[in-house]
XYZ file of C-alpha atoms in Angstrom:
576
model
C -7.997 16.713 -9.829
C -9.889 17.847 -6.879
C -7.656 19.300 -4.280
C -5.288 20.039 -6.915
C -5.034 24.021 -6.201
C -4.692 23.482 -2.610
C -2.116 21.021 -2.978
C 0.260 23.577 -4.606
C 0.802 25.376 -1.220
C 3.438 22.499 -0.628
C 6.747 22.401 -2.966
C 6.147 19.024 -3.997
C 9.489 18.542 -5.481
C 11.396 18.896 -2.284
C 11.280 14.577 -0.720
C 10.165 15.069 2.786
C 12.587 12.788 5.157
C 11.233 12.030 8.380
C 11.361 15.665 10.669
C 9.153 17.095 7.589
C 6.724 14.103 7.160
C 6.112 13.751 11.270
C 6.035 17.942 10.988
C 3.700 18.263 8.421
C 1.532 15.241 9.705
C 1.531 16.905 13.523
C 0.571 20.117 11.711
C -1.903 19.054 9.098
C -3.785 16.974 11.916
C -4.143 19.723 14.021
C -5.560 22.200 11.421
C -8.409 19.574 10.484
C -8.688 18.058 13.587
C -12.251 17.966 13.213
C -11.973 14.901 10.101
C -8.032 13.753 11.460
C -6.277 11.810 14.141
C -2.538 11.593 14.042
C -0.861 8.328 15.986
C 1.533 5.835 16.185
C 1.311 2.504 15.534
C 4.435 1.804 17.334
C 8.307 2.109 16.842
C 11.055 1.326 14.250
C 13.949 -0.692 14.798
C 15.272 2.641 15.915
C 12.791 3.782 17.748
C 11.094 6.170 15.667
C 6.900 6.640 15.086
C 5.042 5.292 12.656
C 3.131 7.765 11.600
C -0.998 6.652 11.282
C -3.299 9.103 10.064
C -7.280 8.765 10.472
C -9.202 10.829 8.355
C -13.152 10.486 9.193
C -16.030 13.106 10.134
C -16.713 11.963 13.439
C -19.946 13.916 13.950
C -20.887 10.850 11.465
C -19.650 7.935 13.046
C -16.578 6.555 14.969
C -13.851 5.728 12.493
C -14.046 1.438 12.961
C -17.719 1.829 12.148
C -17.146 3.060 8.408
C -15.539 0.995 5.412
C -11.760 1.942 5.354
C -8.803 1.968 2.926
C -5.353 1.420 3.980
C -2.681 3.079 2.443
C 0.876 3.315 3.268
C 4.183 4.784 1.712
C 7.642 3.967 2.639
C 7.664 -0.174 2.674
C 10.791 0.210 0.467
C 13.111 2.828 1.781
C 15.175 4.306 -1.636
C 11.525 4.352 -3.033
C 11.023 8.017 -1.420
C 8.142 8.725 -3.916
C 5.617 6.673 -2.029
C 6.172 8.746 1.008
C 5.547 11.658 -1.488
C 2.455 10.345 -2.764
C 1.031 9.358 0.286
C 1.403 13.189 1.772
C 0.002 14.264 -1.489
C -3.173 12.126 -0.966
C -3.888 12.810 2.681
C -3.343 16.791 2.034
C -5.657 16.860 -0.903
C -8.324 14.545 1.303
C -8.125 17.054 4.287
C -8.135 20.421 1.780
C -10.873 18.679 -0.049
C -13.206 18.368 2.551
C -16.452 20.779 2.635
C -15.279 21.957 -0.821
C -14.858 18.935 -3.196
C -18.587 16.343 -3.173
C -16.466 13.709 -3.563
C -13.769 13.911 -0.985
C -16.719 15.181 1.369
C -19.172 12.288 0.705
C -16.183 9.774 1.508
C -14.899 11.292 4.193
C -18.827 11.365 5.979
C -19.349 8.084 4.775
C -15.916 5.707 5.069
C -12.485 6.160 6.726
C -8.849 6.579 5.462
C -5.971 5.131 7.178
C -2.772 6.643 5.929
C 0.929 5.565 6.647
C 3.387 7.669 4.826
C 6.853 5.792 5.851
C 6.317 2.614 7.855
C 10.247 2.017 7.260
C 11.504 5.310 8.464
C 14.999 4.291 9.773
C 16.151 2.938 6.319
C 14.388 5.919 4.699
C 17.113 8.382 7.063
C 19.771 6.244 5.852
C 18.694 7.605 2.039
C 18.357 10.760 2.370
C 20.727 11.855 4.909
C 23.873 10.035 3.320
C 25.103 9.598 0.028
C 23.983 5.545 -0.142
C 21.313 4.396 -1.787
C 19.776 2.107 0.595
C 18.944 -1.484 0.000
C 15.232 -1.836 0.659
C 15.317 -3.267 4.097
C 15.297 -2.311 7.632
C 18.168 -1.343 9.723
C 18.246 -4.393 12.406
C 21.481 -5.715 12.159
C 21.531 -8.851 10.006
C 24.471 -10.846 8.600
C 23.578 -10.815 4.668
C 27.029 -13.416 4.160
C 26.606 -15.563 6.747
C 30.362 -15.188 8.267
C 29.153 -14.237 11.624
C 29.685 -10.745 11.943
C 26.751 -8.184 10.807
C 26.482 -5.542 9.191
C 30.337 -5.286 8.588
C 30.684 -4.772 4.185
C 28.528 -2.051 3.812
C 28.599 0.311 0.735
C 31.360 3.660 0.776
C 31.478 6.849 -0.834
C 35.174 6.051 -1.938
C 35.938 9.187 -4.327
C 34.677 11.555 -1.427
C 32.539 13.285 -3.889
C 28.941 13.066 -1.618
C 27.772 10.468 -4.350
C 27.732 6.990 -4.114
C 27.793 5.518 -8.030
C 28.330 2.283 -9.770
C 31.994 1.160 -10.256
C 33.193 -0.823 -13.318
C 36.564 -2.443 -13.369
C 38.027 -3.800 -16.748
C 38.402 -7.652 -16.904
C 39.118 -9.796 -19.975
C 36.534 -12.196 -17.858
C 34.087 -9.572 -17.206
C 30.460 -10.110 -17.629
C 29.332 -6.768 -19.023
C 30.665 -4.309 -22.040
C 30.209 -0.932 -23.246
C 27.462 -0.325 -24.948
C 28.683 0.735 -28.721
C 26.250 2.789 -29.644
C 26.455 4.401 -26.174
C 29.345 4.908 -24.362
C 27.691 6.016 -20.578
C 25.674 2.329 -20.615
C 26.681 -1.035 -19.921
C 25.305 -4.219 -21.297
C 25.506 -7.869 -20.268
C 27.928 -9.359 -22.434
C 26.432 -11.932 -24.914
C 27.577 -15.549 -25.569
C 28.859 -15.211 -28.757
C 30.783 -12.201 -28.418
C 34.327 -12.506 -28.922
C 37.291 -10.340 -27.861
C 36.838 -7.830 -30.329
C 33.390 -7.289 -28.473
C 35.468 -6.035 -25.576
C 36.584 -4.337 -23.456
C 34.670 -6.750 -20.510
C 34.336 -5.152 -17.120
C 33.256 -6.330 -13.977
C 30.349 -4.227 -12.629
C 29.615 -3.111 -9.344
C 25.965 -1.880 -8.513
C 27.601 0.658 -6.110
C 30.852 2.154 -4.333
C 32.612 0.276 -1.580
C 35.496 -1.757 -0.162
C 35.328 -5.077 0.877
C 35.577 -3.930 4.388
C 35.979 -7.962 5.454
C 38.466 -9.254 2.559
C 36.368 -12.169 1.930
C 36.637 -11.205 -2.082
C 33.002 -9.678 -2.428
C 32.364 -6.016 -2.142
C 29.396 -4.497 -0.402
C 27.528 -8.102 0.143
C 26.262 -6.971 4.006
C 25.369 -3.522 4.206
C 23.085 -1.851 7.030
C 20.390 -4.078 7.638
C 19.024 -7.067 5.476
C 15.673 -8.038 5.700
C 13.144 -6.941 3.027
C 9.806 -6.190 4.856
C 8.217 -6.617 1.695
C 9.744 -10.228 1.422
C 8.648 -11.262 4.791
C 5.137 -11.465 4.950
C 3.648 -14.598 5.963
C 1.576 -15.527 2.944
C 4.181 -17.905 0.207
C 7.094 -16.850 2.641
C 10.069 -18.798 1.218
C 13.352 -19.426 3.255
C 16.454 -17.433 1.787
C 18.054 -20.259 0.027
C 14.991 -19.579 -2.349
C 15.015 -15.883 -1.882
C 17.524 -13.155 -0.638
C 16.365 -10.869 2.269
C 13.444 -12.966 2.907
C 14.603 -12.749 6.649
C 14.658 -15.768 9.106
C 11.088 -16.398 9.645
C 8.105 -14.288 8.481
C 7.722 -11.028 10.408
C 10.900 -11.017 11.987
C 11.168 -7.384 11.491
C 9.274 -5.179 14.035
C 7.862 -2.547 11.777
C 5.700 -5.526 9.908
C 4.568 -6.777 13.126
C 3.514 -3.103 14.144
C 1.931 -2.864 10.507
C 0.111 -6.563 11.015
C -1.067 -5.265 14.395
C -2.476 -2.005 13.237
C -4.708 -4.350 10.344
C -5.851 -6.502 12.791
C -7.083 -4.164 15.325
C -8.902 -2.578 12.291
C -11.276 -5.275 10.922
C -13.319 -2.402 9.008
C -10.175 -2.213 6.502
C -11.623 -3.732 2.868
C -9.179 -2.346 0.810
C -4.992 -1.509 1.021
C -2.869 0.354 -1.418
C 0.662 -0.320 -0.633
C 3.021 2.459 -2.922
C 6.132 1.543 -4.216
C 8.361 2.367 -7.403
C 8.910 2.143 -10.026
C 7.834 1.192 -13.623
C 3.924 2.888 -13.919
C 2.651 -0.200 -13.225
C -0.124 -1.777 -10.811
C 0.966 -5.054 -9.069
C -2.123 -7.168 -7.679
C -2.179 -10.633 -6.128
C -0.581 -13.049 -6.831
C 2.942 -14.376 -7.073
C 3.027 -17.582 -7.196
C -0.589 -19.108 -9.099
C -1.936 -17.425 -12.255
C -5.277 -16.332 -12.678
C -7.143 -19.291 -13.455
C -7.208 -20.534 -9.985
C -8.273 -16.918 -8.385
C -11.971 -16.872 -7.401
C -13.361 -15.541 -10.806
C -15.151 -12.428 -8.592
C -12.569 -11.290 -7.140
C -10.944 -11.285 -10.405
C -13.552 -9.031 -11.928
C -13.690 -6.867 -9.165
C -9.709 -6.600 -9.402
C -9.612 -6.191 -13.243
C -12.630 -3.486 -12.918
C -10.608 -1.509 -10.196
C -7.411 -2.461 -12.484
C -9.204 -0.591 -15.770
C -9.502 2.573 -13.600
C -5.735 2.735 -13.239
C -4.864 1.902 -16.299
C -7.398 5.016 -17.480
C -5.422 7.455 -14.932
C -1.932 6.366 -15.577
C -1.220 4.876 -19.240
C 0.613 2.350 -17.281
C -0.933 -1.770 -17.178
C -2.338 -4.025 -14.522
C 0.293 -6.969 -13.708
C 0.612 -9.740 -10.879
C 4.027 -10.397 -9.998
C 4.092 -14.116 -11.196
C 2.831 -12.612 -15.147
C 5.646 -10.149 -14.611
C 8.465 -12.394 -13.969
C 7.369 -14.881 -16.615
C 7.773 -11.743 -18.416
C 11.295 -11.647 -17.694
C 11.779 -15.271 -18.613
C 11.702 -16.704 -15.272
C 9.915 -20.005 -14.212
C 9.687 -19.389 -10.992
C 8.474 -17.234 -7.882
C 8.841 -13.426 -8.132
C 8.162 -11.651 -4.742
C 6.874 -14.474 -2.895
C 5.812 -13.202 0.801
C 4.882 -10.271 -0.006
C 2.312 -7.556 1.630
C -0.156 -8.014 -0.872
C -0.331 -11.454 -1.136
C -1.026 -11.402 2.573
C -3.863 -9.136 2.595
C -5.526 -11.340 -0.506
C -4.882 -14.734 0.560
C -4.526 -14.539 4.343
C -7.175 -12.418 5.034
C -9.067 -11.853 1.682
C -8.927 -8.036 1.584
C -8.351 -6.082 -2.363
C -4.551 -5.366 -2.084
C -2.797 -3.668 -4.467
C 0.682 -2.465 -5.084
C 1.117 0.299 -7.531
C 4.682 1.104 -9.045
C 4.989 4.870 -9.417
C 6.677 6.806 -12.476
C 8.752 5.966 -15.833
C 10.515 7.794 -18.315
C 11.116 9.516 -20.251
C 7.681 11.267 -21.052
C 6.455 12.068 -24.562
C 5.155 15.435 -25.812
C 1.930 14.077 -24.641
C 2.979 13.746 -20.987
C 2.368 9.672 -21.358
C 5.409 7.556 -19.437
C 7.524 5.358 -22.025
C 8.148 2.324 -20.092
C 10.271 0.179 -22.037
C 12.755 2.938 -22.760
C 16.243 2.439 -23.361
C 19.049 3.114 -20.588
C 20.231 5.885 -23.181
C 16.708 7.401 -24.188
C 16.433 7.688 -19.891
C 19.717 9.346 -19.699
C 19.123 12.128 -22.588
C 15.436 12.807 -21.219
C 16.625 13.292 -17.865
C 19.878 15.495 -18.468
C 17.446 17.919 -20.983
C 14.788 17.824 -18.291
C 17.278 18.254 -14.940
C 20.832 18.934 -16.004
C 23.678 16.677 -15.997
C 24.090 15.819 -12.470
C 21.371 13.687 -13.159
C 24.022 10.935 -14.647
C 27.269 11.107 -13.613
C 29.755 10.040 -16.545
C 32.330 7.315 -16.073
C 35.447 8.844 -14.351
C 38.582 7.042 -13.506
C 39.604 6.571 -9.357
C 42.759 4.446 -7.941
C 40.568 1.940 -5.857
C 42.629 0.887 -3.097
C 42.004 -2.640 -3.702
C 40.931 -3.010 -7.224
C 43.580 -0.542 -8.430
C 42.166 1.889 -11.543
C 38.392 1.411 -11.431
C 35.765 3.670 -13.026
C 32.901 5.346 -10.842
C 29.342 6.816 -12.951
C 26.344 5.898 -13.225
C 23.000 7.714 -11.837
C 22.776 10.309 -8.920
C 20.039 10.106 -6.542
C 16.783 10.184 -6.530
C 16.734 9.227 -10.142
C 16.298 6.540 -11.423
C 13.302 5.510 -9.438
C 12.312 8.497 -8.204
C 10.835 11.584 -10.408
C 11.949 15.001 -10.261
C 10.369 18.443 -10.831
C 6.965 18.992 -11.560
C 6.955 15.301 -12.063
C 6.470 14.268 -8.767
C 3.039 16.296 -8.070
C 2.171 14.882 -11.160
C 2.401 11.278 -10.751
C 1.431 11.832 -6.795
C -2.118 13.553 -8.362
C -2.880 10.505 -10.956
C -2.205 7.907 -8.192
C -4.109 10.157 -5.650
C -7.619 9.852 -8.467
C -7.023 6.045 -8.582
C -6.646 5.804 -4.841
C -9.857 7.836 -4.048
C -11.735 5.763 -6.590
C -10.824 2.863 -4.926
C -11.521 4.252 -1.334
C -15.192 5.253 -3.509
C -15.621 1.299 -4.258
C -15.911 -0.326 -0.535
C -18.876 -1.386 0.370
C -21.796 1.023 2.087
C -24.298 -0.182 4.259
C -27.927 2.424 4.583
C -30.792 1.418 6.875
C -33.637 1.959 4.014
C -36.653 1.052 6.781
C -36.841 0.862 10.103
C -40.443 0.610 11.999
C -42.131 -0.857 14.957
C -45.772 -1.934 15.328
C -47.155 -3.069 18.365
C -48.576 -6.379 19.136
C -49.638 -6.159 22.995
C -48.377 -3.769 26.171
C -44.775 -5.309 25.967
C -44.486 -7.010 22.530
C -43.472 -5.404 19.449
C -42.796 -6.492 15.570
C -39.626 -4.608 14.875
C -38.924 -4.503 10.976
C -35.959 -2.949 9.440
C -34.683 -3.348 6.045
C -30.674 -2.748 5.524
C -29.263 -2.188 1.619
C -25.484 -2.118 0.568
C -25.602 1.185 -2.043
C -21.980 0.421 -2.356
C -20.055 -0.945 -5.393
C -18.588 -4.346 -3.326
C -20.391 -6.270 -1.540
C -19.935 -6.471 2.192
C -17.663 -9.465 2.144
C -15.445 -7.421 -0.177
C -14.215 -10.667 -1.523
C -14.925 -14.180 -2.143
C -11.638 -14.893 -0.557
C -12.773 -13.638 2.413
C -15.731 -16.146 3.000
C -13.083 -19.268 2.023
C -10.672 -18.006 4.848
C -13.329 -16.892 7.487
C -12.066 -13.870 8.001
C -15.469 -11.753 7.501
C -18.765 -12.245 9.387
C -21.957 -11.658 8.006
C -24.239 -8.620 8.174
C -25.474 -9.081 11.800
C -28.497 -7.337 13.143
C -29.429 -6.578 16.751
C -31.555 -4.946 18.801
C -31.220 -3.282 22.014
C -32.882 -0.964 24.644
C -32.686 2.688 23.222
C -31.240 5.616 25.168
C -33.702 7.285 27.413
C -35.802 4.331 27.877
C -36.699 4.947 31.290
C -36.403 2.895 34.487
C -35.996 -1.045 33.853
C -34.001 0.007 30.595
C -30.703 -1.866 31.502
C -33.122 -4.945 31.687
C -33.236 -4.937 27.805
C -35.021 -6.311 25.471
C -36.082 -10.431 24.584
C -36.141 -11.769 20.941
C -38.947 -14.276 20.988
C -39.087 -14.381 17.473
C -37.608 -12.974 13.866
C -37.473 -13.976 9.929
C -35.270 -12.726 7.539
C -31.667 -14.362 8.426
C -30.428 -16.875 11.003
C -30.203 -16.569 14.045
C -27.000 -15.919 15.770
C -24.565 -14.525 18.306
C -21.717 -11.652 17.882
C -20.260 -10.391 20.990
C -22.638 -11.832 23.575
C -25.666 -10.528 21.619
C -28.007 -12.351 19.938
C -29.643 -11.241 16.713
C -29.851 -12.212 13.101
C -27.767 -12.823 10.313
C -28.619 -11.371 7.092
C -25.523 -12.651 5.229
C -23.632 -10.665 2.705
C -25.000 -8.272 0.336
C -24.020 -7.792 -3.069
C -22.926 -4.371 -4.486
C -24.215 -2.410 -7.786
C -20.360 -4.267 -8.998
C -21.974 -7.492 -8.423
C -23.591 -7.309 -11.570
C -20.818 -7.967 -13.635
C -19.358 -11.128 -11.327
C -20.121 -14.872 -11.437
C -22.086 -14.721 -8.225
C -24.832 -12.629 -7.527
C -26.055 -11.712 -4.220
C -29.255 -9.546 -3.414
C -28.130 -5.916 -2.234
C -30.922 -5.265 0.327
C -32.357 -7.625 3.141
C -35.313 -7.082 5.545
C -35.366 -8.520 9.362
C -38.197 -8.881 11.504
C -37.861 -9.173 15.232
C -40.562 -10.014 17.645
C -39.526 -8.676 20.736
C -40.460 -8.054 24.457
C -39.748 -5.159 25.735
C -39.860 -5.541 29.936
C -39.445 -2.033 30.856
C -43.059 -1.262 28.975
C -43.177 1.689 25.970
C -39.659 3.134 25.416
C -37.571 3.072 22.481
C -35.216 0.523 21.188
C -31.653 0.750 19.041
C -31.077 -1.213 15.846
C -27.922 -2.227 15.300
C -26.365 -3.660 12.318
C -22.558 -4.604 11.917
C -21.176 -4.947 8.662
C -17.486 -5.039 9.750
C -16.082 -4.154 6.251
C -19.000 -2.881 5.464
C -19.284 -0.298 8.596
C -21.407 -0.169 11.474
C -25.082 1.290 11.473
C -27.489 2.563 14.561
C -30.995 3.606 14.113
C -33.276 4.310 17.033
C -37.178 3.477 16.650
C -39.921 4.671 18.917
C -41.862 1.918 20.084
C -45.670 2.993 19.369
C -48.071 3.720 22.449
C -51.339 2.624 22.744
C-alpha cells in the first residue's frame, strides 16, 4: 500500500486516546502545512475539540473548490479502531504526497476532510477507566426513566482494573454453559430441561444496582447514541433504545451536521466503526428495490472494491437484521442514512476487523465464541479472556466475573491493527479517487466588434461520478447544476469593476447563482455512468455573447460544480 513504509514510524498497536490524537494531529499539520489545516469544528459535551483535518494543495485551489470525502472515526466510543484507522489514513495521505502518483494527483485535484474522534469524551471514559463504554455521549441522560441521571452506572467490583461479565446461577436463568466449552455461555433453548443446566443469569458487565430498583447497570454515563439520532428514519425510544429525545439532541452531531453543511463540496463520507469486516451502506429501513437503480450501481461498484480489499461483504442494515431474523428496523436514524436520503451524498459505514484469521491472513467472520477465544489467547496471551472466577457480590451473593478484557473483542491487537487500518485506508482512497472532476477542455474568445465578444468554453467531468454524485441528490434538491459565468478578469484596466453584459449564450439555460447570472449546463455524467440506467453526456460547451464596457481586457470563466469543485480560467479578449 502506498505510504505503507512511512506509516511504520508510528507504533500502530498502541490506541491513541485523545492527548495523542490532538498531539499527533497539531504535529502532523504543522510538518505538511503546505497540503494540511488542523481545526475544530466545535466542542464536546465536555468541552473538548473536534479535531478537523483538511488535506489539499492549495497552490491548486482553495479546499471548497475541489470534490471532497468526509471521513470520520470515533462516532462509537469503545470502537477505538476507527480513531486508529482514521490516523492511519491521514498519515499515509500527508507521507504520500510528492512521492506516491496517486496520493499526489488526489491531493492536487480533490480535498480530504478527516475527523478522527468526533465523540471524544466517551472515548476518555474507555480508555482511561476500566469500563467499556456504552456507545453514547456523556450528557447526562436518565436511561430508566426514574428521574435521576446517570445514577446505575457500571463498577469494577473485584478491584482487579477490569470490568467483565458477571453470571449468577439461577434455576430460571436464561443462559447455560456451553458443554463443549466451559469459558462460553449460550442462550438456553426451549426444550432444554434441567439436566441442561446449570441456568445463570448473565450480566453484560460488572456493577451494583447503585439505585435498588432490581436492575443492574441500566443508566450508566450518558445515553444517547449519536449514531441513533440522526434525523433521517429517527424513531422515538419506545421503538429504539438511545435514540435520544429528538434527533440531534446531542451537541457533537449538531457540530458534525454543521461542519457538512458549511461544506457543500463533500460527495462522499466514510463513517468507521467496528466490528464484523463488513461494509454497511444505506438503507435501514427499505430494501433495494425502491433505491434509485444508479445509485445502486454506483454503490455496488464502490461496494466490489471493498469486498476485493477486505474478504469481508457489502450489507445495508435492513438485509443484515433480516439476517438475524428480525422484521423490523435495524439502526434506524442513523449517519448514513442521513447523508443518502437527506442530502443524497454516497455514505458508507464500514465495520472494521474479525477473527480469528486463517493461515492466509483472510478474517473468519462467523467464528465461534470458542474458535475467537483460542485464536486470540495463541495470538496475545491469556489476558485476552479472563476465565470465570468466583466473587461474593454484595447483593447477588456468590456471582462469577470472566469474560473478555479490553480492547478485544471489537478491537484488533498487534500487527493487526496496521493491517486492517492499511486495507480500509486502499478502499478509502479509491473512493476519495471516484468523486467527480470537473477540467475546462476549451476556452476561447473571438471578437465580434470594439466591445462585443463570443466567449466559448467547453467544461468535461474526467471523473468516475457524475457531478450530481447521485440521483438522490436531484430528487431532494440538494445539488445545483454545473453553472457557468463570466466575469471581468484581473488586470482589466480602468472601468473593470463595471463588468461585463451577457447579451446572449447557447449551450444551457440561463440562470442565477449568487447574484450572477450565467448558464446552466446541467450535470455531467462520469466514465461510471456507463454502466447505470441513466446516461448523461460528460462534456458540455457554452457560448456567451458578451459586452465588455471597459473596451479590450480580459475576462474570468467561472464554472461551479459544487460537488464537483470549482474551476477559473482567464481568456484574453483578442485586439483588433
Amino acid at each position: 500500500f502506498p505510504g505503507r513504509i512511512q506509516a511504520q514510524q508510528v507504533d500502530w498497536s498502541t490506541y491513541m486516546d485523545y492527548a495523542a490524537v490532538s498531539d499527533n494531529v497539531q504535529r502532523w499539520t504543522q510538518t505538511h502545512a503546505e497540503i494540511a489545516r488542523l481545526q475544530s469544528m466545535g466542542k464536546s459535551h465536555e468541552g473538548r475539540d473536534l479535531w478537523v483535518v483538511t488535506v489539499t494543495n492549495r497552490a491548486t485551489g482553495a479546499p471548497e473548490d475541489k470534490p471532497a470525502l468526509y471521513v470520520e472515526g470515533g462516532m462509537d466510543s469503545d470502537e477505538i479502531m476507527t480513531t486508529q484507522a482514521a490516523m492511519y489514513l491521514l498519515h499515509t495521505v500527508l507521507n504520500g504526497y510528492g512521492r506516491d502518483a496517486t496520493i499526489t494527483d488526489l491531493v492536487d485535484t480533490r480535498t480530504l476532510y478527516l475527523a478522527p474522534n468526533i465523540i471524544p469524551d466517551q472515548s476518555e471514559n474507555y480508555h482511561q477507566t476500566p469500563k467499556r463504554v456504552r456507545d453514547s455521549t456523556t450528557r447526562p441522560y436518565d436511561n430508566d426513566a426514574d428521574g435521576v441521571l446517570d445514577e446505575d452506572d457500571m463498577e469494577d467490583v473485584d478491584g482487579d482494573g477490569r470490568i467483565l461479565q458477571m453470571r449468577v446461577e439461577d434455576a430460571q436463568g436464561a443462559f447455560k454453559v456451553d458443554p463443549e466449552d466451559a469459558r462460553v455461555m449460550l442462550p438456553r433453548r426451549p426444550a432444554d430441561g434441567a439436566d441442561a443446566g446449570p441456568f445463570y443469569r448473565l450480566y453484560s458487565s460488572e456493577g451494583i444496582d447503585n439505585d435498588e430498583d432490581g436492575r443492574f447497570n441500566e443508566d450508566p454515563v450518558g445515553g444517547v447514541d449519536p449514531n441513533r439520532n440522526w434525523p433521517a428514519h429517527w424513531v422515538q425510544e419506545y421503538q429504539q433504545s438511545w435514540a435520544g429525545p429528538y434527533p440531534l439532541s446531542e451537541v457533537e452531531n449538531r457540530n458534525v451536521i454543521r461542519f457538512y453543511m458549511e461544506h457543500p463540496n463533500i460527495g462522499s463520507v466514510v463513517d468507521l466503526h467496528t466490528s464484523g469486516n463488513l461494509l454497511y451502506r444505506p438503507s435501514s429501513v427499505y430494501p433495494d428495490e425502491e433505491m434509485d437503480l444508479t445509485d445502486l450501481t454506483f454503490y455496488r461498484a464502490m461496494g466490489q472494491r471493498y469486498v476485493e480489499l477486505t474478504d469481508g461483504p457489502v450489507l445495508t442494515p435492513l438485509e443484515r437484521a433480516r439476517s438475524r431474523g428480525a422484521r423490523g428496523v435495524y439502526g434506524s436514524g442513523i449517519m448514513i442514512d442521513w447523508l443518502y436520503d437527506h442530502r443524497g451524498v454516497f455514505s458508507f459505514a464500514p465495520e472494521l476487523w474479525a477473527f480469528p484469521v486463517d493461515d492466509h491472513g483472510v478474517e473468519q467472520r462467523d467464528a465461534s465464541e470458542s474458535e475467537q477465544i483460542d485464536w486470540a489467547e495463541e495470538q496475545f496471551g491469556p489476558d485476552v479472556w479472563i476465565e470465570w472466577k468466583r466473587f461474593h457480590h454484595a447483593q447477588l451473593g456468590d456471582v462469577e466475573l470472566g469474560g473478555w478484557s479490553k480492547p478485544m473483542p471489537n478491537n484488533p491487537m498487534g500487527p493487526h491493527v496496521e493491517r486492517i487500518a492499511s486495507e480500509i485506508g486502499q478502499w478509502m482512497i479509491h473512493v476519495w479517487g471516484r468523486l467527480p472532476r470537473l477540467e475546462i477542455a476549451e476556452a476561447q474568445a473571438e471578437r465580434i466588434d470594439e466591445r462585443t465578444f463570443k466567449v466559448r468554453v467547453t467544461v468535461t467531468n474526467t471523473g468516475f461520478m457524475s457531478t450530481n454524485v447521485t440521483e438522490r441528490a436531484l430528487t431532494v434538491g440538494s445539488t445545483h447544476p454545473v453553472f457557468l459565468s463570466v466575469r471581468a478578469g484581473a488586470g482589466a484596466g480602468a472601468g473593470a469593476d463595471a463588468g461585463i453584459r451577457i447579451i446572449a449564450m447557447a449551450g444551457g439555460e440561463k440562470g442565477f447563482r449568487n447574484g450572477t447570472t450565467g448558464l446552466n449546463l446541467g450535470h455531467l455524467g462520469g466514465w461510471g455512468s456507463t454502466r447505470t440506467a441513466i446516461s448523461r453526456a460528460r462534456s458540455a460547451t457554452a457560448e456567451l455573447l458578451i459586452v465588455h464596457e471597459s473596451g479590450p481586457a480580459r475576462v474570468e470563466v467561472v464554472v461551479d460544480g459544487q460537488r464537483a469543485g470549482k474551476l477559473r480560467r482567464t481568456i484574453e479578449l483578442p485586439r483588433r
